[in-house]
Short mmCIF file of C-alpha atoms in Angstrom, two decimals:
data_model
loop_
_atom_site.label_atom_id
_atom_site.label_comp_id
_atom_site.label_asym_id
_atom_site.label_seq_id
_atom_site.Cartn_x
_atom_site.Cartn_y
_atom_site.Cartn_z
CA MET H 1 -84.65 66.64 12.48
CA ALA H 2 -82.51 64.36 14.93
CA GLU H 3 -79.41 65.69 13.38
CA VAL H 4 -79.71 70.00 15.20
CA ASP H 5 -80.99 67.26 18.87
CA GLU H 6 -78.33 65.11 18.59
CA ALA H 7 -75.52 68.05 18.47
CA SER H 8 -76.89 69.52 21.89
CA LYS H 9 -76.61 65.50 23.33
CA PRO H 10 -73.70 63.76 23.87
CA LEU H 11 -72.31 61.36 21.33
CA PHE H 12 -74.28 58.33 20.12
CA ALA H 13 -76.54 59.55 23.43
CA GLY H 14 -79.43 59.12 20.62
CA LEU H 15 -78.33 55.35 19.44
CA SER H 16 -80.53 53.36 22.80
CA ASP H 17 -83.22 55.31 21.87
CA VAL H 18 -83.71 53.86 18.80
CA SER H 19 -84.32 49.41 18.61
CA ILE H 20 -86.41 47.73 15.52
CA SER H 21 -89.89 46.35 16.99
CA GLU H 22 -92.73 44.75 15.41
CA ASP H 23 -94.86 47.92 15.19
CA ILE H 24 -92.23 49.79 12.86
CA PRO H 25 -93.15 48.71 9.48
CA VAL H 26 -89.63 47.49 7.64
CA GLU H 27 -88.98 47.44 4.19
CA GLY H 28 -86.55 44.78 2.61
CA GLU H 29 -85.95 41.29 3.04
CA ILE H 30 -82.12 40.55 4.98
CA THR H 31 -82.22 36.97 5.09
CA VAL H 32 -81.11 34.81 2.46
CA PRO H 33 -83.92 32.43 1.90
CA VAL H 34 -83.82 29.05 2.46
CA GLY H 35 -84.48 27.77 -0.89
CA SER H 36 -83.37 25.60 -3.28
CA PRO H 37 -80.32 27.73 -4.10
CA SER H 38 -79.13 27.06 -0.69
CA HIS H 39 -77.25 24.66 -2.21
CA ASP H 40 -75.03 27.85 -4.40
CA ASP H 41 -74.66 30.12 -0.56
CA GLU H 42 -73.81 27.33 1.19
CA TYR H 43 -71.29 25.71 -0.99
CA SER H 44 -67.84 28.05 -1.62
CA THR H 45 -64.76 27.89 -3.50
CA LEU H 46 -63.46 26.76 -0.47
CA ASP H 47 -64.64 23.36 0.12
CA GLU H 48 -63.86 22.50 -3.58
CA PRO H 49 -61.45 19.35 -3.99
CA VAL H 50 -58.15 20.87 -5.65
CA LYS H 51 -58.69 19.02 -8.80
CA GLU H 52 -62.18 21.33 -9.79
CA THR H 53 -59.68 24.56 -8.73
CA ILE H 54 -57.28 24.00 -11.17
CA LEU H 55 -59.54 22.73 -13.67
CA ARG H 56 -61.64 25.34 -14.35
CA ASP H 57 -58.55 27.44 -14.11
CA LEU H 58 -57.82 26.13 -16.81
CA LYS H 59 -60.70 25.94 -18.74
CA ALA H 60 -60.73 29.00 -18.73
CA VAL H 61 -57.54 29.34 -19.99
CA GLY H 62 -57.86 26.96 -22.54
CA LYS H 63 -61.15 28.27 -23.63
CA LYS H 64 -59.50 32.02 -24.15
CA PHE H 65 -56.79 29.69 -26.49
CA GLY H 66 -59.56 28.91 -28.16
CA HIS H 67 -60.77 32.33 -28.88
CA VAL H 68 -56.40 33.08 -30.00
CA MET H 69 -56.35 30.34 -32.58
CA TYR H 70 -59.39 31.46 -34.31
CA PRO H 71 -59.42 34.60 -32.97
CA LYS H 72 -62.80 36.89 -34.36
CA LYS H 73 -63.46 39.91 -32.44
CA SER H 74 -65.42 39.08 -29.23
CA THR H 75 -64.64 40.85 -25.37
CA THR H 76 -63.92 36.87 -23.44
CA LEU H 77 -59.99 37.75 -23.35
CA LEU H 78 -60.63 41.40 -22.14
CA ARG H 79 -64.13 41.00 -19.70
CA ASP H 80 -62.19 37.67 -17.61
CA TRP H 81 -58.57 38.53 -18.34
CA ASP H 82 -56.13 36.27 -16.48
CA LEU H 83 -52.38 35.37 -16.58
CA TRP H 84 -51.74 32.27 -15.92
CA GLY H 85 -52.14 31.88 -20.08
CA PRO H 86 -49.74 33.84 -20.85
CA LEU H 87 -47.26 33.20 -17.65
CA LEU H 88 -46.94 29.46 -19.49
CA LEU H 89 -46.77 30.12 -22.81
CA CYS H 90 -44.09 32.47 -21.67
CA VAL H 91 -41.79 30.00 -19.80
CA THR H 92 -42.69 26.92 -22.74
CA LEU H 93 -41.08 29.50 -25.31
CA ALA H 94 -38.35 30.77 -22.88
CA LEU H 95 -37.45 26.78 -22.12
CA MET H 96 -37.17 25.74 -25.71
CA LEU H 97 -35.56 29.19 -27.26
CA GLN H 98 -32.46 29.55 -24.31
CA GLY H 99 -29.39 28.51 -26.51
CA GLY H 100 -27.65 25.77 -25.36
CA SER H 101 -24.78 27.06 -22.02
CA ALA H 102 -23.11 29.54 -22.26
CA ASP H 103 -20.16 28.41 -23.91
CA SER H 104 -16.82 30.76 -23.14
CA LYS H 105 -16.62 32.04 -27.20
CA GLU H 106 -19.87 31.48 -28.51
CA ASP H 107 -22.15 34.30 -28.32
CA GLY H 108 -25.36 31.58 -29.15
CA GLY H 109 -28.80 32.24 -28.43
CA PRO H 110 -31.04 34.50 -26.04
CA GLN H 111 -30.29 32.35 -22.57
CA PHE H 112 -34.32 31.68 -20.41
CA ALA H 113 -34.70 35.24 -18.20
CA GLU H 114 -33.36 37.30 -21.66
CA VAL H 115 -36.90 36.22 -23.52
CA PHE H 116 -38.64 36.17 -20.40
CA VAL H 117 -37.24 39.45 -19.86
CA ILE H 118 -38.07 40.27 -23.22
CA ILE H 119 -41.24 39.38 -23.31
CA TRP H 120 -42.67 40.21 -20.43
CA PHE H 121 -41.18 43.51 -20.86
CA GLY H 122 -41.44 44.48 -24.32
CA SER H 123 -45.38 43.55 -22.92
CA VAL H 124 -45.58 46.22 -20.44
CA ILE H 125 -43.77 48.86 -23.02
CA ILE H 126 -46.47 48.43 -25.29
CA THR H 127 -49.11 48.50 -22.72
CA LEU H 128 -47.65 51.22 -21.09
CA ASN H 129 -47.50 53.21 -25.14
CA SER H 130 -50.81 51.82 -26.75
CA LYS H 131 -52.30 53.18 -22.56
CA LEU H 132 -50.37 57.16 -23.31
CA LEU H 133 -51.47 56.93 -26.83
CA GLY H 134 -55.30 57.26 -24.85
CA GLY H 135 -56.01 53.70 -25.88
CA THR H 136 -59.44 53.12 -22.35
CA ILE H 137 -57.95 49.34 -22.58
CA SER H 138 -56.83 48.72 -19.02
CA PHE H 139 -53.23 47.98 -17.61
CA PHE H 140 -54.27 43.93 -16.92
CA GLN H 141 -56.51 43.23 -20.02
CA SER H 142 -53.29 44.25 -22.54
CA LEU H 143 -50.92 42.20 -20.96
CA CYS H 144 -53.65 39.59 -21.09
CA VAL H 145 -54.57 39.72 -24.77
CA LEU H 146 -50.65 40.11 -25.50
CA GLY H 147 -50.05 36.86 -23.77
CA TYR H 148 -52.36 35.02 -24.67
CA CYS H 149 -51.62 35.57 -28.81
CA ILE H 150 -47.72 34.44 -27.95
CA LEU H 151 -49.43 31.09 -28.54
CA PRO H 152 -49.68 30.51 -32.41
CA LEU H 153 -45.46 31.48 -31.54
CA THR H 154 -44.77 28.79 -29.33
CA VAL H 155 -46.41 26.34 -31.58
CA ALA H 156 -43.90 27.73 -34.08
CA MET H 157 -41.31 27.33 -31.98
CA ILE H 158 -42.46 23.67 -31.69
CA VAL H 159 -43.35 22.82 -34.90
CA CYS H 160 -39.41 23.85 -35.37
CA ARG H 161 -38.61 22.18 -32.45
CA LEU H 162 -39.76 18.71 -34.15
CA VAL H 163 -38.43 20.16 -37.67
CA LEU H 164 -35.28 20.70 -36.85
CA LEU H 165 -34.69 17.16 -35.36
CA GLY H 166 -35.14 16.19 -38.97
CA GLY H 167 -31.96 18.20 -39.78
CA THR H 168 -30.35 21.66 -40.21
CA GLY H 169 -30.44 22.11 -44.36
CA THR H 170 -31.86 24.61 -46.08
CA ALA H 171 -34.86 22.00 -46.31
CA SER H 172 -35.58 22.04 -43.11
CA PHE H 173 -35.13 26.08 -42.96
CA ILE H 174 -37.53 26.71 -45.48
CA VAL H 175 -40.01 25.05 -44.12
CA ARG H 176 -39.33 26.59 -40.68
CA PHE H 177 -38.97 29.77 -41.76
CA ILE H 178 -42.15 29.16 -43.62
CA VAL H 179 -44.29 28.25 -40.16
CA VAL H 180 -42.66 31.22 -38.70
CA VAL H 181 -43.97 33.88 -40.98
CA ALA H 182 -47.97 32.21 -40.99
CA SER H 183 -46.86 32.45 -37.41
CA PHE H 184 -45.91 35.54 -36.69
CA GLY H 185 -48.98 36.86 -39.04
CA TRP H 186 -52.05 35.20 -37.24
CA SER H 187 -50.05 36.44 -34.17
CA THR H 188 -50.62 40.08 -35.41
CA PHE H 189 -54.35 39.62 -36.93
CA ALA H 190 -55.09 38.23 -33.45
CA SER H 191 -54.27 40.55 -31.23
CA THR H 192 -55.26 43.08 -33.13
CA ALA H 193 -58.29 42.07 -33.72
CA PHE H 194 -58.98 42.05 -30.07
CA LEU H 195 -56.86 45.15 -29.55
CA ALA H 196 -58.05 47.87 -31.85
CA ASP H 197 -61.31 48.87 -30.70
CA SER H 198 -60.04 50.14 -27.57
CA GLN H 199 -57.41 52.61 -28.83
CA PRO H 200 -58.48 55.94 -30.69
CA PRO H 201 -59.19 56.15 -34.38
CA ASN H 202 -57.04 57.94 -35.62
CA ARG H 203 -54.11 56.49 -33.65
CA LYS H 204 -54.83 52.81 -34.64
CA ALA H 205 -52.03 51.94 -36.12
CA LEU H 206 -49.39 53.68 -34.11
CA VAL H 207 -50.55 51.21 -31.50
CA VAL H 208 -50.29 48.08 -33.84
CA TYR H 209 -46.54 49.37 -34.97
CA PRO H 210 -45.07 48.98 -31.49
CA VAL H 211 -47.65 45.32 -31.79
CA PHE H 212 -45.83 43.85 -34.79
CA LEU H 213 -42.71 45.04 -33.46
CA PHE H 214 -42.92 42.53 -30.82
CA TYR H 215 -43.90 39.63 -32.55
CA PHE H 216 -40.98 40.27 -34.98
CA VAL H 217 -38.56 39.83 -32.39
CA ILE H 218 -40.46 36.78 -30.83
CA SER H 219 -40.21 35.48 -34.61
CA TRP H 220 -36.63 36.30 -35.41
CA MET H 221 -35.37 34.62 -31.85
CA ILE H 222 -37.24 31.83 -32.68
CA VAL H 223 -36.01 31.07 -36.62
CA THR H 224 -32.70 31.95 -35.30
CA PHE H 225 -32.65 29.37 -33.16
CA SER H 226 -30.26 25.97 -33.74
CA PRO H 227 -29.17 23.81 -30.89
CA SER H 228 -26.28 22.10 -32.19
CA HIS H 229 -23.84 24.19 -30.84
CA SER H 230 -25.48 22.54 -27.98
CA ASP H 231 -25.57 19.64 -29.31
CA GLY H 232 -21.55 20.02 -29.95
CA ALA H 233 -22.40 16.22 -32.39
CA THR H 234 -23.17 17.68 -35.69
CA ASP H 235 -21.82 19.79 -37.60
CA THR H 236 -18.01 20.04 -37.90
CA GLY H 237 -16.05 16.82 -36.37
CA PRO H 238 -13.17 17.67 -33.70
CA MET W 1 -12.20 79.30 -21.27
CA THR W 2 -9.59 81.21 -22.55
CA GLN W 3 -11.67 83.96 -24.16
CA GLN W 4 -11.06 87.92 -23.41
CA ARG W 5 -14.52 89.04 -24.66
CA ARG W 6 -16.42 87.72 -21.92
CA LYS W 7 -19.51 90.97 -21.90
CA PRO W 8 -21.09 90.47 -18.43
CA ARG W 9 -24.66 90.92 -18.74
CA ALA W 10 -25.28 94.33 -18.15
CA PHE W 11 -28.99 95.16 -15.94
CA LYS W 12 -31.05 98.12 -15.95
CA GLY W 13 -32.01 98.39 -12.95
CA GLN W 14 -32.76 95.05 -10.24
CA GLN W 15 -37.03 94.12 -12.90
CA GLN W 16 -34.55 93.47 -16.10
CA LEU W 17 -32.33 91.60 -13.69
CA ARG W 18 -35.61 89.53 -12.06
CA GLU W 19 -37.54 89.31 -15.68
CA TRP W 20 -34.02 87.26 -16.62
CA ARG W 21 -34.06 84.92 -13.55
CA LEU W 22 -37.03 84.28 -13.92
CA SER W 23 -37.32 83.64 -17.46
CA VAL W 24 -34.48 81.11 -17.49
CA ILE W 25 -35.66 78.72 -14.41
CA CYS W 26 -38.71 78.59 -16.82
CA ASN W 27 -36.97 77.54 -19.50
CA PHE W 28 -35.61 75.35 -17.11
CA LYS W 29 -39.63 74.67 -15.85
CA ASN W 30 -40.25 74.25 -20.19
CA LEU W 31 -38.37 71.36 -19.79
CA MET W 32 -39.32 69.19 -17.36
CA MET W 33 -43.78 70.50 -18.33
CA PRO W 34 -44.21 71.52 -21.82
CA LYS W 35 -45.85 75.22 -22.70
CA THR W 36 -46.49 75.62 -19.20
CA CYS W 37 -45.26 78.27 -17.97
CA LEU W 38 -45.45 81.35 -18.86
CA PRO W 39 -42.86 84.46 -18.80
CA PRO W 40 -43.56 86.33 -15.69
CA THR W 41 -44.92 89.90 -17.88
CA GLY W 42 -46.62 88.03 -20.36
CA MET W 43 -44.29 88.54 -23.56
CA PRO W 44 -41.48 86.74 -23.92
CA PRO W 45 -38.61 88.11 -21.38
CA LEU W 46 -35.52 89.99 -23.32
CA SER W 47 -38.58 92.14 -24.85
CA ALA W 48 -36.13 95.02 -24.07
CA LEU W 49 -33.17 93.48 -25.70
CA GLU W 50 -34.19 92.91 -28.69
CA ILE W 51 -35.79 95.98 -29.32
CA ARG W 52 -31.85 97.03 -28.94
CA THR W 53 -30.35 94.56 -31.04
CA SER W 54 -33.00 96.04 -33.44
CA LYS W 55 -33.93 92.79 -34.81
CA PRO W 56 -37.28 92.34 -37.00
CA THR W 57 -40.21 91.26 -34.62
CA SER W 58 -41.41 88.46 -37.44
CA GLN W 59 -38.25 86.76 -36.18
CA ARG W 60 -38.23 87.71 -32.22
CA ARG W 61 -36.93 85.10 -29.46
CA SER W 62 -39.20 81.71 -29.40
CA LEU W 63 -38.27 80.10 -26.01
CA GLY W 64 -39.18 77.53 -27.92
CA ASN W 65 -43.18 76.60 -27.33
CA TRP W 66 -44.35 80.27 -28.82
CA SER W 67 -44.55 80.79 -32.12
CA ARG W 68 -44.27 84.47 -33.85
CA ASN W 69 -47.52 85.75 -35.16
CA ALA W 70 -49.29 87.73 -33.45
CA ASP W 71 -52.49 85.96 -33.51
CA SER W 72 -51.46 83.16 -32.43
CA ASP W 73 -49.67 84.47 -29.67
CA LYS W 74 -53.14 84.05 -28.04
CA THR W 75 -53.82 80.34 -28.51
CA GLU W 76 -49.93 79.64 -27.82
CA LEU W 77 -51.18 81.39 -24.54
CA LEU W 78 -54.12 79.57 -24.30
CA ALA W 79 -52.78 76.45 -24.32
CA GLY W 80 -49.68 77.19 -22.86
CA GLN W 81 -52.40 76.85 -19.92
CA ARG W 82 -53.56 74.13 -21.11
CA LYS W 83 -52.47 71.12 -18.70
CA SER W 84 -50.20 71.03 -15.65
CA ALA W 85 -50.84 67.65 -14.51
CA ALA W 86 -47.68 67.12 -11.72
CA PHE W 87 -44.92 64.99 -12.54
CA TRP W 88 -45.98 62.24 -11.16
CA THR W 89 -49.40 61.45 -12.62
CA PHE W 90 -50.15 59.94 -15.66
CA GLU W 91 -51.67 62.26 -18.03
CA TYR W 92 -48.66 64.66 -17.52
CA TYR W 93 -46.99 62.03 -19.27
CA GLN W 94 -49.90 61.93 -22.21
CA ALA W 95 -48.83 65.02 -23.38
CA PHE W 96 -45.53 63.77 -25.00
CA PHE W 97 -47.54 61.23 -27.29
CA ASP W 98 -50.75 63.43 -28.73
CA VAL W 99 -50.26 62.35 -32.29
CA ASP W 100 -51.75 60.93 -34.59
CA THR W 101 -51.01 58.95 -37.18
CA TYR W 102 -50.98 61.34 -39.83
CA GLN W 103 -48.03 63.56 -38.20
CA VAL W 104 -46.01 60.84 -36.96
CA LEU W 105 -45.54 59.69 -40.34
CA ASP W 106 -45.43 63.93 -41.63
CA ARG W 107 -42.37 64.35 -38.98
CA ILE W 108 -41.13 61.03 -40.60
CA LYS W 109 -40.66 62.44 -44.09
CA GLY W 110 -39.98 65.52 -42.99
CA SER W 111 -36.65 64.06 -41.24
CA VAL W 112 -35.73 62.37 -44.36
CA LEU W 113 -36.65 65.57 -46.85
CA PRO W 114 -33.91 68.35 -46.51
CA LEU W 115 -35.20 71.53 -47.50
CA PRO W 116 -33.65 75.13 -46.39
CA SER W 117 -36.04 77.03 -46.17
CA LYS W 118 -37.76 74.90 -43.75
CA ASN W 119 -36.61 73.98 -40.00
CA PHE W 120 -38.38 70.69 -38.63
CA VAL W 121 -38.43 72.76 -35.33
CA ARG W 122 -41.13 74.99 -36.51
CA LEU W 123 -42.96 73.05 -39.92
CA TYR W 124 -43.57 69.58 -37.70
CA ILE W 125 -42.76 70.15 -34.19
CA ARG W 126 -44.21 73.06 -33.76
CA SER W 127 -44.86 73.34 -29.86
CA ASN W 128 -45.93 70.09 -29.80
CA PRO W 129 -42.35 67.39 -28.83
CA ASP W 130 -44.30 64.19 -28.64
CA LEU W 131 -41.98 60.76 -27.37
CA TYR W 132 -43.64 58.19 -29.46
CA GLY W 133 -41.05 59.15 -32.70
CA PRO W 134 -38.08 59.18 -30.91
CA PHE W 135 -38.52 55.77 -28.50
CA TRP W 136 -40.09 53.42 -31.04
CA ILE W 137 -37.72 54.88 -34.09
CA CYS W 138 -34.32 53.74 -31.89
CA ALA W 139 -35.99 50.77 -30.68
CA THR W 140 -37.29 49.88 -34.30
CA LEU W 141 -33.20 50.88 -35.72
CA VAL W 142 -31.95 48.52 -32.65
CA PHE W 143 -33.07 45.43 -33.62
CA ALA W 144 -32.52 46.78 -37.81
CA ILE W 145 -28.87 47.49 -36.91
CA ALA W 146 -29.36 43.97 -35.16
CA VAL W 147 -30.92 40.89 -37.02
CA SER W 148 -29.33 42.68 -40.69
CA GLY W 149 -25.85 42.17 -38.76
CA ASN W 150 -27.30 38.44 -38.29
CA ILE W 151 -28.44 38.18 -41.57
CA SER W 152 -25.17 39.75 -43.44
CA ASN W 153 -22.63 37.99 -41.02
CA PHE W 154 -24.13 35.04 -42.77
CA LEU W 155 -24.23 35.65 -46.07
CA VAL W 156 -20.52 37.41 -46.18
CA HIS W 157 -19.25 33.84 -43.88
CA LEU W 158 -21.83 31.27 -45.78
CA GLY W 159 -19.60 29.58 -47.70
CA GLN W 160 -16.95 28.81 -45.32
CA PRO W 161 -16.78 25.72 -44.28
CA GLN W 162 -15.55 26.49 -40.41
CA TYR W 163 -17.68 29.01 -40.14
CA HIS W 164 -21.00 28.36 -37.31
CA TYR W 165 -23.68 30.23 -37.75
CA MET W 166 -24.53 32.35 -33.85
CA PRO W 167 -27.98 34.38 -33.26
CA GLU W 168 -25.21 37.12 -31.55
CA PHE W 169 -28.55 37.88 -28.85
CA ARG W 170 -25.84 39.82 -27.62
CA LYS W 171 -25.22 41.49 -29.85
CA VAL W 172 -29.02 43.74 -29.24
CA THR W 173 -27.87 44.64 -25.49
CA ILE W 174 -24.73 46.73 -27.43
CA ALA W 175 -27.18 48.37 -29.64
CA ALA W 176 -29.44 49.55 -27.78
CA THR W 177 -26.42 50.89 -25.88
CA ALA W 178 -24.70 52.99 -27.79
CA ILE W 179 -28.27 54.19 -30.02
CA TYR W 180 -30.54 54.86 -27.11
CA SER W 181 -27.01 57.03 -25.06
CA TYR W 182 -27.70 58.67 -28.99
CA ALA W 183 -31.02 60.28 -28.58
CA TRP W 184 -31.15 60.59 -25.74
CA LEU W 185 -27.27 61.97 -23.59
CA VAL W 186 -26.46 63.82 -27.23
CA PRO W 187 -29.58 66.19 -27.23
CA LEU W 188 -29.36 66.98 -23.51
CA ALA W 189 -25.72 68.01 -23.73
CA LEU W 190 -26.41 69.93 -26.99
CA TRP W 191 -29.47 71.39 -24.78
CA GLY W 192 -27.41 72.18 -21.47
CA PHE W 193 -24.11 73.88 -24.10
CA LEU W 194 -27.14 75.33 -26.13
CA MET W 195 -28.34 77.04 -22.89
CA TRP W 196 -25.14 77.92 -21.99
CA ARG W 197 -24.55 80.01 -24.39
CA ASN W 198 -27.65 81.58 -24.14
CA SER W 199 -26.68 83.22 -21.27
CA LYS W 200 -23.86 84.84 -21.84
CA VAL W 201 -24.83 85.68 -25.96
CA MET W 202 -28.43 86.27 -26.81
CA ASN W 203 -29.93 84.49 -29.35
CA ILE W 204 -33.05 84.63 -31.44
CA VAL W 205 -33.35 80.92 -31.33
CA SER W 206 -33.73 78.47 -28.16
CA TYR W 207 -34.91 75.17 -28.45
CA SER W 208 -36.81 73.44 -25.23
CA PHE W 209 -34.74 70.27 -24.56
CA LEU W 210 -37.91 67.47 -25.59
CA GLU W 211 -37.56 68.63 -29.15
CA ILE W 212 -34.03 68.59 -30.08
CA VAL W 213 -34.78 65.21 -28.66
CA CYS W 214 -37.64 64.78 -30.77
CA VAL W 215 -35.02 66.25 -33.67
CA TYR W 216 -32.86 63.58 -32.89
CA GLY W 217 -35.25 60.99 -32.53
CA TYR W 218 -36.53 61.92 -36.01
CA SER W 219 -32.97 62.19 -37.89
CA LEU W 220 -32.09 58.42 -36.95
CA PHE W 221 -35.08 57.24 -39.02
CA ILE W 222 -32.99 57.39 -42.47
CA TYR W 223 -30.88 54.35 -40.77
CA ILE W 224 -33.33 51.86 -41.06
CA PRO W 225 -33.80 51.38 -44.77
CA ALA W 226 -29.71 51.67 -44.64
CA ALA W 227 -29.38 49.20 -42.22
CA ILE W 228 -30.90 47.16 -44.52
CA LEU W 229 -29.26 48.36 -47.21
CA TRP W 230 -25.96 47.13 -45.36
CA ILE W 231 -27.00 43.59 -45.43
CA ILE W 232 -25.69 43.68 -49.05
CA PRO W 233 -22.32 42.03 -49.06
CA ILE W 234 -20.70 45.29 -50.99
CA GLU W 235 -18.25 46.62 -49.33
CA TRP W 236 -18.79 49.62 -52.23
CA VAL W 237 -23.11 50.24 -51.64
CA ARG W 238 -22.68 50.24 -48.12
CA TRP W 239 -20.73 53.32 -48.21
CA ILE W 240 -22.37 54.85 -50.51
CA THR W 241 -25.60 54.26 -48.28
CA VAL W 242 -23.74 55.38 -45.21
CA LEU W 243 -22.89 58.32 -47.31
CA VAL W 244 -26.12 59.40 -48.34
CA ALA W 245 -27.80 58.47 -44.51
CA MET W 246 -25.23 60.61 -42.89
CA CYS W 247 -26.16 63.58 -46.08
CA LEU W 248 -30.06 63.18 -45.17
CA SER W 249 -29.81 63.44 -41.85
CA GLY W 250 -26.95 65.64 -40.94
CA SER W 251 -27.85 68.44 -43.08
CA VAL W 252 -31.56 67.73 -41.12
CA LEU W 253 -30.37 68.70 -37.56
CA VAL W 254 -27.56 71.08 -39.50
CA ILE W 255 -30.29 73.51 -40.59
CA THR W 256 -32.08 72.70 -37.95
CA PHE W 257 -29.55 73.30 -34.90
CA TRP W 258 -27.54 76.52 -37.32
CA PRO W 259 -30.57 78.94 -36.05
CA ALA W 260 -29.92 78.35 -32.60
CA VAL W 261 -25.50 78.98 -32.75
CA ARG W 262 -25.74 82.02 -35.84
CA ASP W 263 -25.36 84.28 -33.38
CA ASP W 264 -22.24 83.12 -31.33
CA HIS W 265 -19.33 83.63 -31.91
CA ARG W 266 -17.69 82.64 -34.87
CA ARG W 267 -15.77 79.82 -34.21
CA ILE W 268 -18.07 78.43 -31.07
CA ALA W 269 -21.02 78.29 -33.82
CA ILE W 270 -19.28 76.10 -36.21
CA ALA W 271 -17.60 73.72 -33.77
CA THR W 272 -20.94 73.23 -32.11
CA ILE W 273 -22.57 71.79 -35.92
CA SER W 274 -19.01 70.35 -36.38
CA ALA W 275 -19.98 68.49 -33.02
CA VAL W 276 -22.95 67.47 -34.08
CA ILE W 277 -22.09 66.17 -37.78
CA ILE W 278 -19.61 64.50 -36.18
CA LEU W 279 -21.18 63.01 -33.64
CA HIS W 280 -23.84 61.24 -36.30
CA ALA W 281 -20.77 59.74 -38.87
CA LEU W 282 -19.47 58.57 -35.84
CA LEU W 283 -22.87 56.60 -34.71
CA ALA W 284 -23.18 55.90 -38.58
CA VAL W 285 -20.09 54.42 -39.33
CA GLY W 286 -19.50 52.10 -35.48
CA CYS W 287 -22.52 50.18 -36.30
CA LYS W 288 -21.37 49.75 -39.30
CA ALA W 289 -18.12 48.44 -38.43
CA TYR W 290 -19.24 46.72 -35.32
CA PHE W 291 -21.81 44.98 -36.44
CA PHE W 292 -21.49 43.97 -40.01
CA ASP W 293 -18.56 41.70 -41.16
CA ALA W 294 -16.73 43.47 -44.10
CA PRO W 295 -17.09 40.87 -47.15
CA GLN W 296 -13.69 38.24 -46.72
CA ILE W 297 -12.21 38.37 -50.28
CA GLU W 298 -10.71 34.57 -50.29
CA VAL W 299 -7.77 33.33 -49.43
CA PRO W 300 -7.44 29.72 -50.35
CA GLY W 301 -4.77 29.30 -47.60
CA VAL W 302 -5.66 31.12 -45.04
CA SER W 303 -9.07 28.89 -44.29
CA GLY W 304 -7.04 26.31 -43.76
CA SER W 305 -5.27 27.07 -40.95
CA ILE W 306 -8.57 28.67 -39.44
CA ALA W 307 -9.66 25.17 -39.35
CA SER W 308 -7.56 24.30 -36.95
CA VAL W 309 -9.00 26.16 -34.14
CA PRO W 310 -10.22 23.95 -31.65
CA ARG W 311 -14.20 24.12 -30.72
CA PHE W 312 -15.58 24.15 -27.22
CA CYS W 313 -18.17 21.01 -27.61
#
């Protein structure tokens, strides 16, 4: 065999003997076929305008938003995971939730960093929990699903802020409460629809419960959001 | 240590000394890697001493992970060779989450209903301690206490005009620190103490660190419905809830740990059990006092003076 011969010769000595000449038939094609598909071969994403790049990513994010709002068992979120959507939602929610300035005596609502940390650390811990229990989902896929399913709660937060512009009475509280409860149920249901298939069958409840707790905590922060201590001009006068 | 009687260990030769040392190391390794360390001779160590103390074989010493019956010894030995992943791999930690839903629910049920004949560790944990229960029960308890405390304060101060509702988010961090410290540091201290006593006095039963963490974690479950009941702003309801919760979970702890200290000196055994109960009670009462304001009796004259506190708008 060729290997036995080469062992007795110095290294790389046999390579100079090898050449592809015309009389040795070579199988297969090594050239890119030139034709109408060549337009894609020369077109790389480096050359496209920036607007198209951004729009493509935004469309992907938007499509996933649609999947969350109408959750049915699909693998789109899992297959093409990305973390832009969760980042966008998390920043929006944290911006809207931060409770007033850091007043000296007032133990107000969560600050921006606290909301951010809760959402991301909570997602990481839930993902670790599901993987430790034997789930087959990958780390970033799970982060993606949990982040995207915050969308109903973000919508609820926007609605709550709009309702709070109208007043802080009991009626507005009841409206806010109902909206937040509905979106909490929606979030949990959506994330369960995406995550359930990847878990071992007799541990599904063990995996779903932390997700429930996570969205419950976020809903609690949304329901208890009261901007009056940051505005300082509402109930009690000077 | 002012103890006069301090029996030095008597080893009949190097073999027994070596076995004892290896068993201590083994026990320590079982802390980190459950079910992976087998005793040097293939039998539970100190068997010679057990024969000397002439205990019936049904109460043979268990290093927490081996059962007492002969036919299950084989399965336990085989189980002990199952996983020996290194502690930096993911599979090592997966061994701590090897529970199904019904097992977790059974353990929770066992922690709430103490029966004198049923040792929680022996019946439910049974050499499969998990970290799922302790971690998520503590997390739920943290948020239950914070949320219930917030709601109850809101209800207590509802009629007062000068009260301004605050979500009090800082209290979540305080609750988390307190509860997680209790659920993880107290088992560490208790485990260290029991190991130290084991080196001095022969104990029939001893538990590994993870099993103690498991017992403590599951015993905190009763405080979750108790925290929700504390929303009711009536003082005697709260105290009755505290007492019932403490009795139930405290008795589970006592039933679990009494066999481990029973053979020690009387005073030390009682001191250990009392410390366990007192710490448990302290946690309950402390949480209630800190997170839940006492319902105040309305005095018309007082409220006027409070309204004069300047507000920083």
